[in-house]
Short mmCIF file of C-alpha atoms in Angstrom, two decimals:
data_model
loop_
_atom_site.label_atom_id
_atom_site.label_comp_id
_atom_site.label_asym_id
_atom_site.label_seq_id
_atom_site.Cartn_x
_atom_site.Cartn_y
_atom_site.Cartn_z
CA MET A 1 -56.27 -105.50 59.06
CA PRO A 2 -53.32 -103.06 57.16
CA ARG A 3 -51.25 -104.75 55.05
CA GLU A 4 -47.38 -105.71 56.84
CA ALA A 5 -45.54 -102.87 54.65
CA SER A 6 -41.96 -104.39 52.95
CA PHE A 7 -38.30 -102.73 53.41
CA ASP A 8 -36.51 -103.10 50.36
CA TYR A 9 -33.25 -102.27 49.39
CA ARG A 10 -30.38 -101.78 46.70
CA LYS A 11 -27.49 -101.10 44.92
CA THR A 12 -27.14 -98.13 43.66
CA PRO A 13 -23.79 -95.96 42.41
CA LYS A 14 -24.06 -94.25 45.12
CA GLY A 15 -24.34 -96.96 47.51
CA TRP A 16 -26.85 -99.23 49.18
CA LEU A 17 -30.61 -98.03 48.89
CA VAL A 18 -33.31 -97.81 51.73
CA ASN A 19 -36.13 -95.64 50.96
CA ILE A 20 -38.03 -95.15 54.39
CA PRO A 21 -42.21 -94.22 54.27
CA GLY A 22 -42.85 -91.01 55.70
CA SER A 23 -44.37 -93.68 58.69
CA VAL A 24 -41.84 -94.52 60.06
CA SER A 25 -38.37 -91.92 59.58
CA ASP A 26 -38.29 -89.95 62.21
CA THR A 27 -38.54 -86.23 60.53
CA GLY A 28 -42.11 -87.21 59.56
CA ARG A 29 -41.09 -87.16 55.55
CA PHE A 30 -39.91 -90.02 53.78
CA ARG A 31 -36.06 -90.19 52.67
CA ARG A 32 -33.80 -91.78 50.94
CA ARG A 33 -30.74 -93.76 53.29
CA TYR A 34 -27.41 -94.81 51.00
CA PHE A 35 -24.94 -96.98 53.44
CA THR A 36 -21.66 -98.54 52.36
CA THR A 37 -22.31 -102.25 52.89
CA ARG A 38 -24.88 -104.84 52.13
CA ASP A 39 -25.36 -105.09 55.76
CA GLU A 40 -25.55 -102.24 56.20
CA ALA A 41 -28.61 -101.78 54.12
CA LYS A 42 -29.75 -105.48 55.16
CA ALA A 43 -30.25 -104.34 59.45
CA GLU A 44 -31.24 -101.35 58.57
CA CYS A 45 -34.48 -102.56 56.82
CA ILE A 46 -35.47 -104.53 59.97
CA ARG A 47 -34.76 -101.54 62.56
CA LEU A 48 -37.61 -99.93 60.71
CA LYS A 49 -39.67 -103.07 60.16
CA GLU A 50 -39.88 -104.05 63.59
CA ILE A 51 -40.82 -99.53 63.97
CA SER A 52 -43.84 -99.99 61.08
CA LYS A 53 -44.92 -103.13 63.77
CA GLY A 54 -45.20 -101.70 66.87
CA ILE A 55 -47.08 -99.03 64.84
CA ARG A 56 -49.79 -101.55 63.16
CA ALA A 57 -50.12 -102.40 66.71
CA LEU A 58 -50.74 -99.23 68.02
CA ALA A 59 -52.95 -98.89 65.77
CA THR A 60 -55.19 -101.84 66.60
CA ASP A 61 -55.54 -100.27 70.07
CA ILE A 62 -56.32 -97.01 68.31
CA PRO A 63 -59.76 -94.78 71.26
CA ALA A 64 -62.91 -94.13 68.63
CA ASP A 65 -62.24 -89.77 69.41
CA LEU A 66 -57.97 -90.64 68.39
CA ALA A 67 -59.71 -91.69 65.36
CA ALA A 68 -62.27 -89.44 64.21
CA ASP A 69 -59.69 -86.55 64.51
CA ALA A 70 -57.35 -87.76 62.78
CA ILE A 71 -60.08 -87.78 60.02
CA ARG A 72 -60.65 -84.48 60.63
CA ALA A 73 -57.46 -84.42 61.34
CA ARG A 74 -56.38 -85.62 57.41
CA GLU A 75 -58.57 -83.93 56.34
CA LEU A 76 -58.06 -79.84 56.93
CA LEU A 77 -54.24 -81.76 55.47
CA ASP A 78 -56.22 -82.92 52.46
CA GLY A 79 -54.12 -80.53 49.72
CA PHE A 80 -51.52 -79.74 51.42
CA GLY A 81 -49.17 -83.25 49.86
CA ILE A 82 -48.59 -84.23 53.71
CA ASN A 83 -49.83 -86.92 56.14
CA LEU A 84 -50.17 -87.15 59.67
CA ALA A 85 -46.95 -87.45 61.03
CA GLN A 86 -45.42 -84.73 59.38
CA ALA A 87 -48.04 -81.99 60.50
CA ALA A 88 -46.48 -83.53 64.04
CA ALA A 89 -42.91 -83.53 63.53
CA PHE A 90 -43.31 -79.22 62.24
CA TYR A 91 -45.86 -78.48 65.18
CA ALA A 92 -43.04 -79.45 67.44
CA GLN A 93 -40.28 -77.64 66.41
CA HIS A 94 -42.57 -75.16 65.67
CA HIS A 95 -43.13 -74.97 69.71
CA ASP A 96 -38.92 -76.43 70.83
CA LYS A 97 -38.67 -72.94 69.22
CA ARG A 98 -40.78 -70.20 70.44
CA SER A 99 -40.17 -72.32 73.48
CA LYS A 100 -36.49 -71.14 73.36
CA ALA A 101 -38.09 -67.31 72.72
CA PRO A 102 -38.89 -64.82 75.69
CA ILE A 103 -41.40 -62.75 76.05
CA LEU A 104 -40.45 -59.07 75.71
CA ALA A 105 -40.73 -57.68 77.96
CA ASP A 106 -37.42 -60.72 79.21
CA ALA A 107 -35.93 -59.50 76.64
CA TRP A 108 -36.19 -55.39 76.88
CA ASP A 109 -34.29 -56.02 80.02
CA THR A 110 -31.80 -57.79 78.64
CA ALA A 111 -31.32 -55.49 75.57
CA LEU A 112 -31.14 -52.90 78.18
CA LYS A 113 -27.93 -54.85 79.73
CA HIS A 114 -26.17 -55.59 76.38
CA ARG A 115 -26.83 -51.39 75.79
CA GLU A 116 -25.01 -50.40 80.10
CA ASN A 117 -22.18 -48.36 77.64
CA HIS A 118 -24.86 -46.15 75.76
CA ARG A 119 -25.69 -42.88 77.18
CA PRO A 120 -28.43 -42.32 79.87
CA ARG A 121 -30.87 -40.29 77.90
CA THR A 122 -31.31 -43.28 75.39
CA LEU A 123 -31.49 -46.13 78.26
CA ALA A 124 -33.85 -43.52 79.57
CA ASP A 125 -36.43 -43.35 76.41
CA ILE A 126 -35.64 -47.07 76.11
CA ARG A 127 -37.74 -47.11 79.79
CA ALA A 128 -39.99 -45.34 78.88
CA TRP A 129 -41.06 -47.50 76.03
CA LYS A 130 -41.54 -50.28 77.62
CA LYS A 131 -42.97 -49.15 80.66
CA ALA A 132 -45.80 -47.44 77.62
CA LEU A 133 -46.91 -49.98 75.25
CA PRO A 134 -50.18 -52.28 76.11
CA GLU A 135 -48.94 -55.20 79.26
CA TRP A 136 -50.32 -58.04 76.67
CA PHE A 137 -48.02 -56.39 75.00
CA MET A 138 -45.23 -56.43 76.89
CA ALA A 139 -46.64 -60.56 78.00
CA MET A 140 -45.88 -62.02 74.44
CA ASN A 141 -43.86 -64.10 72.90
CA CYS A 142 -41.07 -63.07 70.88
CA HIS A 143 -42.34 -66.22 67.62
CA ASP A 144 -45.88 -65.24 68.40
CA ILE A 145 -45.72 -61.22 67.43
CA THR A 146 -46.55 -60.38 64.04
CA ALA A 147 -46.39 -56.58 62.11
CA ALA A 148 -49.98 -57.04 63.10
CA ASP A 149 -49.05 -57.41 66.94
CA ILE A 150 -46.88 -54.10 66.55
CA SER A 151 -48.43 -51.84 64.42
CA LYS A 152 -52.06 -53.24 66.42
CA ALA A 153 -49.64 -52.19 70.20
CA LEU A 154 -47.91 -48.51 68.54
CA ASP A 155 -51.29 -47.50 67.63
CA GLU A 156 -52.67 -48.02 71.24
CA THR A 157 -50.35 -46.36 73.13
CA THR A 158 -49.62 -43.21 70.72
CA LYS A 159 -50.66 -39.94 68.10
CA GLY A 160 -48.42 -38.64 65.28
CA ALA A 161 -46.96 -40.10 62.54
CA THR A 162 -43.12 -38.93 64.96
CA ARG A 163 -43.68 -41.29 67.86
CA TRP A 164 -44.74 -43.56 66.05
CA LYS A 165 -41.84 -44.13 64.34
CA THR A 166 -40.08 -43.98 67.43
CA GLY A 167 -41.73 -46.39 69.53
CA MET A 168 -41.40 -49.20 66.39
CA ARG A 169 -37.44 -48.49 65.97
CA ASN A 170 -37.46 -49.18 70.12
CA VAL A 171 -39.10 -52.25 69.19
CA SER A 172 -36.66 -53.42 66.13
CA LEU A 173 -33.60 -52.69 68.64
CA VAL A 174 -35.55 -55.50 70.70
CA LEU A 175 -36.78 -57.21 68.94
CA GLY A 176 -33.48 -57.88 66.92
CA ASP A 177 -31.03 -58.75 69.83
CA VAL A 178 -34.16 -61.38 70.35
CA VAL A 179 -32.62 -62.60 65.90
CA LYS A 180 -29.11 -62.17 66.84
CA SER A 181 -29.64 -64.25 69.66
CA GLY A 182 -31.16 -67.54 67.46
CA ALA A 183 -34.95 -67.47 69.17
CA ILE A 184 -36.63 -66.57 66.38
CA HIS A 185 -34.97 -65.97 62.91
CA GLU A 186 -36.49 -62.91 61.47
CA ASN A 187 -37.62 -59.63 62.99
CA PRO A 188 -41.59 -58.85 62.56
CA VAL A 189 -41.00 -55.12 62.15
CA LYS A 190 -39.45 -55.35 58.53
CA LYS A 191 -42.75 -56.89 57.55
CA ILE A 192 -44.89 -53.04 58.79
CA GLN A 193 -45.39 -51.49 55.95
CA VAL A 194 -45.11 -47.06 56.69
CA LYS A 195 -46.81 -44.96 55.39
CA ARG A 196 -44.74 -42.24 54.16
CA ASN A 197 -45.10 -38.42 55.79
CA PRO A 198 -46.31 -36.08 52.60
CA GLU A 199 -43.51 -34.17 52.94
CA LYS A 200 -43.62 -30.73 53.76
CA ALA A 201 -44.14 -27.92 52.02
CA ASP A 202 -40.94 -25.62 53.07
CA ASP A 203 -37.67 -27.22 54.04
CA GLU A 204 -36.66 -30.90 55.55
CA VAL A 205 -36.03 -29.47 58.71
CA VAL A 206 -37.20 -25.85 61.10
CA ILE A 207 -34.49 -23.30 61.53
CA TYR A 208 -34.94 -19.96 63.66
CA SER A 209 -35.26 -17.02 61.51
CA THR A 210 -33.64 -14.23 62.69
CA ALA A 211 -36.81 -12.19 64.63
CA GLU A 212 -37.36 -16.05 66.92
CA LEU A 213 -34.38 -15.87 67.36
CA THR A 214 -34.54 -12.18 68.65
CA ALA A 215 -37.12 -13.40 70.56
CA LEU A 216 -36.02 -16.03 72.27
CA PHE A 217 -33.02 -13.54 73.54
CA ALA A 218 -35.46 -11.09 74.56
CA ALA A 219 -37.19 -13.58 76.46
CA CYS A 220 -34.43 -14.03 79.05
CA ILE A 221 -35.55 -12.52 81.57
CA ASP A 222 -36.91 -13.39 84.85
CA HIS A 223 -40.36 -13.82 85.45
CA PRO A 224 -43.18 -13.26 87.49
CA MET A 225 -44.79 -16.73 89.26
CA LYS A 226 -47.67 -15.99 90.73
CA ASP A 227 -49.60 -18.21 93.22
CA GLU A 228 -52.74 -19.50 94.09
CA ASN A 229 -54.38 -15.67 95.09
CA GLY A 230 -53.10 -14.08 92.15
CA LYS A 231 -50.58 -12.56 93.69
CA THR A 232 -46.60 -11.90 93.15
CA GLU A 233 -44.80 -14.43 95.24
CA LYS A 234 -40.44 -14.18 93.79
CA HIS A 235 -39.81 -14.95 90.13
CA ARG A 236 -38.21 -17.65 87.44
CA LYS A 237 -35.41 -16.21 86.86
CA CYS A 238 -34.37 -17.28 83.45
CA ALA A 239 -32.03 -13.98 82.90
CA GLY A 240 -28.52 -16.10 82.97
CA CYS A 241 -30.66 -19.07 80.01
CA ALA A 242 -29.65 -16.51 77.84
CA VAL A 243 -25.83 -17.32 77.28
CA PRO A 244 -26.88 -20.91 77.31
CA PHE A 245 -29.23 -20.82 73.75
CA ALA A 246 -26.20 -18.33 72.31
CA PHE A 247 -23.96 -21.53 72.61
CA GLN A 248 -26.72 -23.53 70.66
CA ALA A 249 -27.51 -20.65 68.36
CA PHE A 250 -24.43 -19.91 67.93
CA ALA A 251 -21.93 -23.06 68.16
CA GLY A 252 -24.40 -25.83 67.54
CA ILE A 253 -23.55 -28.00 70.76
CA ARG A 254 -26.05 -30.15 71.39
CA PRO A 255 -29.70 -29.24 73.55
CA GLU A 256 -27.99 -32.50 76.07
CA GLU A 257 -24.28 -31.71 74.84
CA ILE A 258 -25.14 -28.19 76.82
CA THR A 259 -26.02 -30.25 79.78
CA LYS A 260 -23.58 -31.52 80.09
CA LEU A 261 -21.09 -28.40 78.97
CA GLN A 262 -19.18 -26.25 81.39
CA TRP A 263 -16.43 -23.00 81.39
CA LYS A 264 -13.58 -24.72 82.14
CA HIS A 265 -13.69 -26.24 77.79
CA VAL A 266 -14.11 -22.30 77.13
CA SER A 267 -11.36 -20.15 75.30
CA LEU A 268 -11.76 -17.33 74.98
CA GLU A 269 -7.81 -17.03 73.89
CA LEU A 270 -8.25 -19.77 71.90
CA GLY A 271 -11.26 -19.05 70.29
CA ASN A 272 -12.74 -22.42 70.23
CA ILE A 273 -14.60 -24.75 72.52
CA ARG A 274 -13.44 -28.47 73.84
CA ILE A 275 -16.50 -31.03 73.10
CA GLY A 276 -14.39 -34.10 75.04
CA ALA A 277 -16.14 -37.57 75.50
CA ASP A 278 -17.92 -36.55 78.69
CA VAL A 279 -19.51 -34.09 76.98
CA ALA A 280 -20.33 -35.31 73.04
CA LYS A 281 -23.33 -37.67 72.15
CA LYS A 282 -20.62 -40.13 69.82
CA LEU A 283 -17.96 -40.27 72.35
CA TYR A 284 -15.41 -38.24 70.81
CA ARG A 285 -13.73 -35.54 71.06
CA ARG A 286 -14.70 -32.15 68.88
CA ASN A 287 -12.84 -28.00 68.29
CA VAL A 288 -15.66 -25.66 67.93
CA ARG A 289 -14.87 -22.45 66.73
CA ILE A 290 -15.82 -18.96 68.77
CA ASN A 291 -17.12 -16.98 65.72
CA PRO A 292 -17.07 -13.23 66.75
CA THR A 293 -21.21 -12.56 67.97
CA LEU A 294 -20.29 -16.18 70.41
CA ALA A 295 -17.71 -14.56 72.05
CA ALA A 296 -19.25 -11.40 72.79
CA TRP A 297 -22.07 -12.77 74.29
CA ILE A 298 -20.03 -15.16 76.32
CA ASN A 299 -18.88 -11.87 77.06
CA THR A 300 -22.10 -10.28 79.15
CA ILE A 301 -20.76 -13.39 81.88
CA PRO A 302 -17.85 -11.47 83.81
CA ALA A 303 -14.46 -13.74 83.70
CA GLU A 304 -14.51 -14.60 88.02
CA GLN A 305 -17.68 -15.71 87.03
CA ARG A 306 -17.37 -18.14 84.71
CA VAL A 307 -17.41 -21.14 86.67
CA GLY A 308 -19.07 -24.84 87.10
CA LYS A 309 -21.73 -25.49 84.40
CA ILE A 310 -22.61 -23.33 81.73
CA ILE A 311 -26.50 -23.41 82.63
CA PRO A 312 -28.47 -22.31 85.00
CA ASN A 313 -27.96 -25.17 87.87
CA SER A 314 -29.68 -28.73 87.39
CA ALA A 315 -29.74 -30.07 83.81
CA ASP A 316 -33.80 -29.94 85.52
CA ASP A 317 -34.21 -26.83 86.70
CA TRP A 318 -32.31 -25.81 82.95
CA LYS A 319 -35.26 -27.19 81.15
CA GLN A 320 -38.11 -25.97 83.03
CA LYS A 321 -36.77 -22.67 82.25
CA GLY A 322 -35.41 -22.94 78.71
CA ALA A 323 -38.89 -24.33 77.85
CA LYS A 324 -40.71 -21.52 79.83
CA VAL A 325 -38.59 -19.04 77.77
CA ARG A 326 -39.92 -20.06 74.11
CA ALA A 327 -43.23 -20.24 75.47
CA LYS A 328 -42.66 -16.72 76.38
CA ALA A 329 -40.79 -16.23 72.87
CA GLY A 330 -43.93 -17.76 70.50
CA ILE A 331 -41.98 -20.68 70.45
CA ASP A 332 -43.57 -24.66 70.17
CA GLY A 333 -40.95 -26.35 72.09
CA HIS A 334 -41.62 -29.52 69.84
CA GLU A 335 -41.40 -27.92 66.69
CA LYS A 336 -38.30 -26.31 67.11
CA GLN A 337 -36.33 -29.01 69.01
CA ASP A 338 -32.47 -29.64 67.40
CA ALA A 339 -33.55 -26.41 65.65
CA LEU A 340 -31.41 -24.25 67.23
CA ARG A 341 -27.85 -26.35 66.45
CA HIS A 342 -29.56 -26.96 62.33
CA SER A 343 -29.84 -23.39 62.72
CA PHE A 344 -26.32 -22.37 63.81
CA GLY A 345 -25.07 -24.96 61.03
CA SER A 346 -26.98 -23.82 58.03
CA TYR A 347 -26.58 -20.17 59.05
CA MET A 348 -23.37 -20.83 59.48
CA LEU A 349 -22.96 -22.89 55.68
CA ALA A 350 -24.31 -19.59 53.80
CA VAL A 351 -22.23 -17.36 55.55
CA GLU A 352 -18.70 -19.02 55.19
CA GLY A 353 -19.27 -21.91 52.48
CA ASP A 354 -16.73 -24.42 54.35
CA LEU A 355 -18.12 -27.86 54.61
CA ASP A 356 -14.74 -29.55 56.28
CA ALA A 357 -15.00 -25.93 58.76
CA LEU A 358 -18.50 -26.68 60.07
CA LYS A 359 -17.71 -30.60 60.12
CA GLN A 360 -15.63 -30.21 62.50
CA ASP A 361 -17.32 -27.83 64.23
CA MET A 362 -20.56 -30.18 64.23
CA GLY A 363 -18.71 -33.24 65.15
CA HIS A 364 -20.40 -35.62 62.16
CA ALA A 365 -18.44 -37.92 60.64
CA HIS A 366 -20.79 -37.71 56.53
CA MET A 367 -21.27 -34.75 54.62
CA ALA A 368 -25.13 -36.86 54.00
CA VAL A 369 -25.79 -35.47 56.91
CA PHE A 370 -24.41 -31.20 56.23
CA PHE A 371 -27.86 -31.60 53.09
CA THR A 372 -30.48 -33.12 55.10
CA HIS A 373 -29.96 -30.90 57.85
CA TYR A 374 -28.27 -28.41 57.15
CA HIS A 375 -27.77 -27.17 53.37
CA LYS A 376 -30.59 -24.59 53.12
CA ALA A 377 -31.64 -22.24 50.31
CA LEU A 378 -30.40 -18.52 52.74
CA THR A 379 -28.13 -16.86 50.75
CA LYS A 380 -25.24 -15.77 52.52
CA ALA A 381 -27.57 -11.65 52.42
CA GLU A 382 -30.12 -14.06 54.01
CA ALA A 383 -27.79 -15.39 56.33
CA LEU A 384 -26.48 -12.51 57.98
CA PRO A 385 -28.50 -10.56 59.99
CA TYR A 386 -28.66 -13.66 62.09
CA TRP A 387 -25.58 -13.52 63.45
CA GLN A 388 -26.43 -9.57 63.64
CA VAL A 389 -28.65 -10.68 67.46
CA LEU A 390 -26.25 -9.90 69.67
CA PRO A 391 -26.46 -8.37 73.53
CA PRO A 392 -27.34 -4.97 74.11
CA GLY A 393 -24.87 -2.67 73.28
CA ALA A 394 -23.04 -5.17 71.77
CA GLU A 395 -22.06 -4.47 67.99
CA LEU A 396 -20.17 -6.38 64.92
CA PRO A 397 -18.85 -5.29 61.80
CA LYS A 398 -22.19 -6.82 59.50
CA LEU A 399 -19.40 -8.03 56.77
CA GLN A 400 -16.93 -9.52 59.17
CA LEU A 401 -18.89 -12.06 61.45
CA VAL A 402 -17.41 -15.59 60.50
CA GLU A 403 -12.80 -15.08 59.75
CA GLY A 404 -12.12 -15.72 56.24
CA ALA A 405 -15.87 -14.30 55.56
CA ALA A 406 -15.85 -11.54 52.74
#
């Protein structure tokens, strides 16, 4: 028969102290409690003694298999400095937290709802990643997800470091929301060891050379399309792609912005392009100066035809035609993504040298962006030919390409 536990109380400077062993503690751990009066401490000791008696009574009826489990559990806990009651309390707490955490698929839907006012392109990307990631991963409880699970899911889904990192950012976004909700205490993405991409021997970002830009505009023609028998049945009308490309190359308009830009936003008289919240990526207004090179391309469109959108037909049709033109020009569309905008920033900075004016044109709030993307090692002499890529028959003075440039 196990010895009956004794519960005593004693007076201390802090009050009447009662020591509570882990076997009867509500936390499963040893506790010290202080009471204001002697009677309160005495009543607590009586209560604990009754609890202890009940535990001892239950102990006499423990089945053999439960006793065997207890022995195995004690062996596993040996060296950790905790007892079975503490281990059980920890498990119950862990299970309670897990039950409050959603599965990743539900967390993904919640993250989308929280971002209903984001750009359609951003929301489409988040939705696409939910479909792309493995089903076993999306079915996991967020409380159980580890850095290893995330890495495994991305390895199964992606090829190439760039897409891998894009997937990681989307997972981090969703799990970050779960952290904010209090369902998990830490984002496991933080524990992923990401290999740094080797630095490029050239520059940090890719820009068009003058020859590549010339080839791009030369490919803006109507291309024949053949049927199954190899006969030409119609043409893909790509001649209208030149001016939209000019807005990107000579004004730094973003690829997504060009699909929304309309002729009503363009004023040759005022010499600017108004990019409002309905067009801009980051929902704030900016005015982009129209330089003489862009003006020459705009003037290839008769004034009476400058109505509606800048791009030919729908956004999907523009993407197909743009891809066709790049392919015919021998330009890698993936490698050169956003390269026209980066080219504008780099070549404009080289000829004009005005960071503040360029910041306004491109809609950047922070100067650091320029040194990351546009502060290329280009001399003015190297940059000037870029601004001489003009429509057939147009001419500009070679040293007066941008107002104020020498």
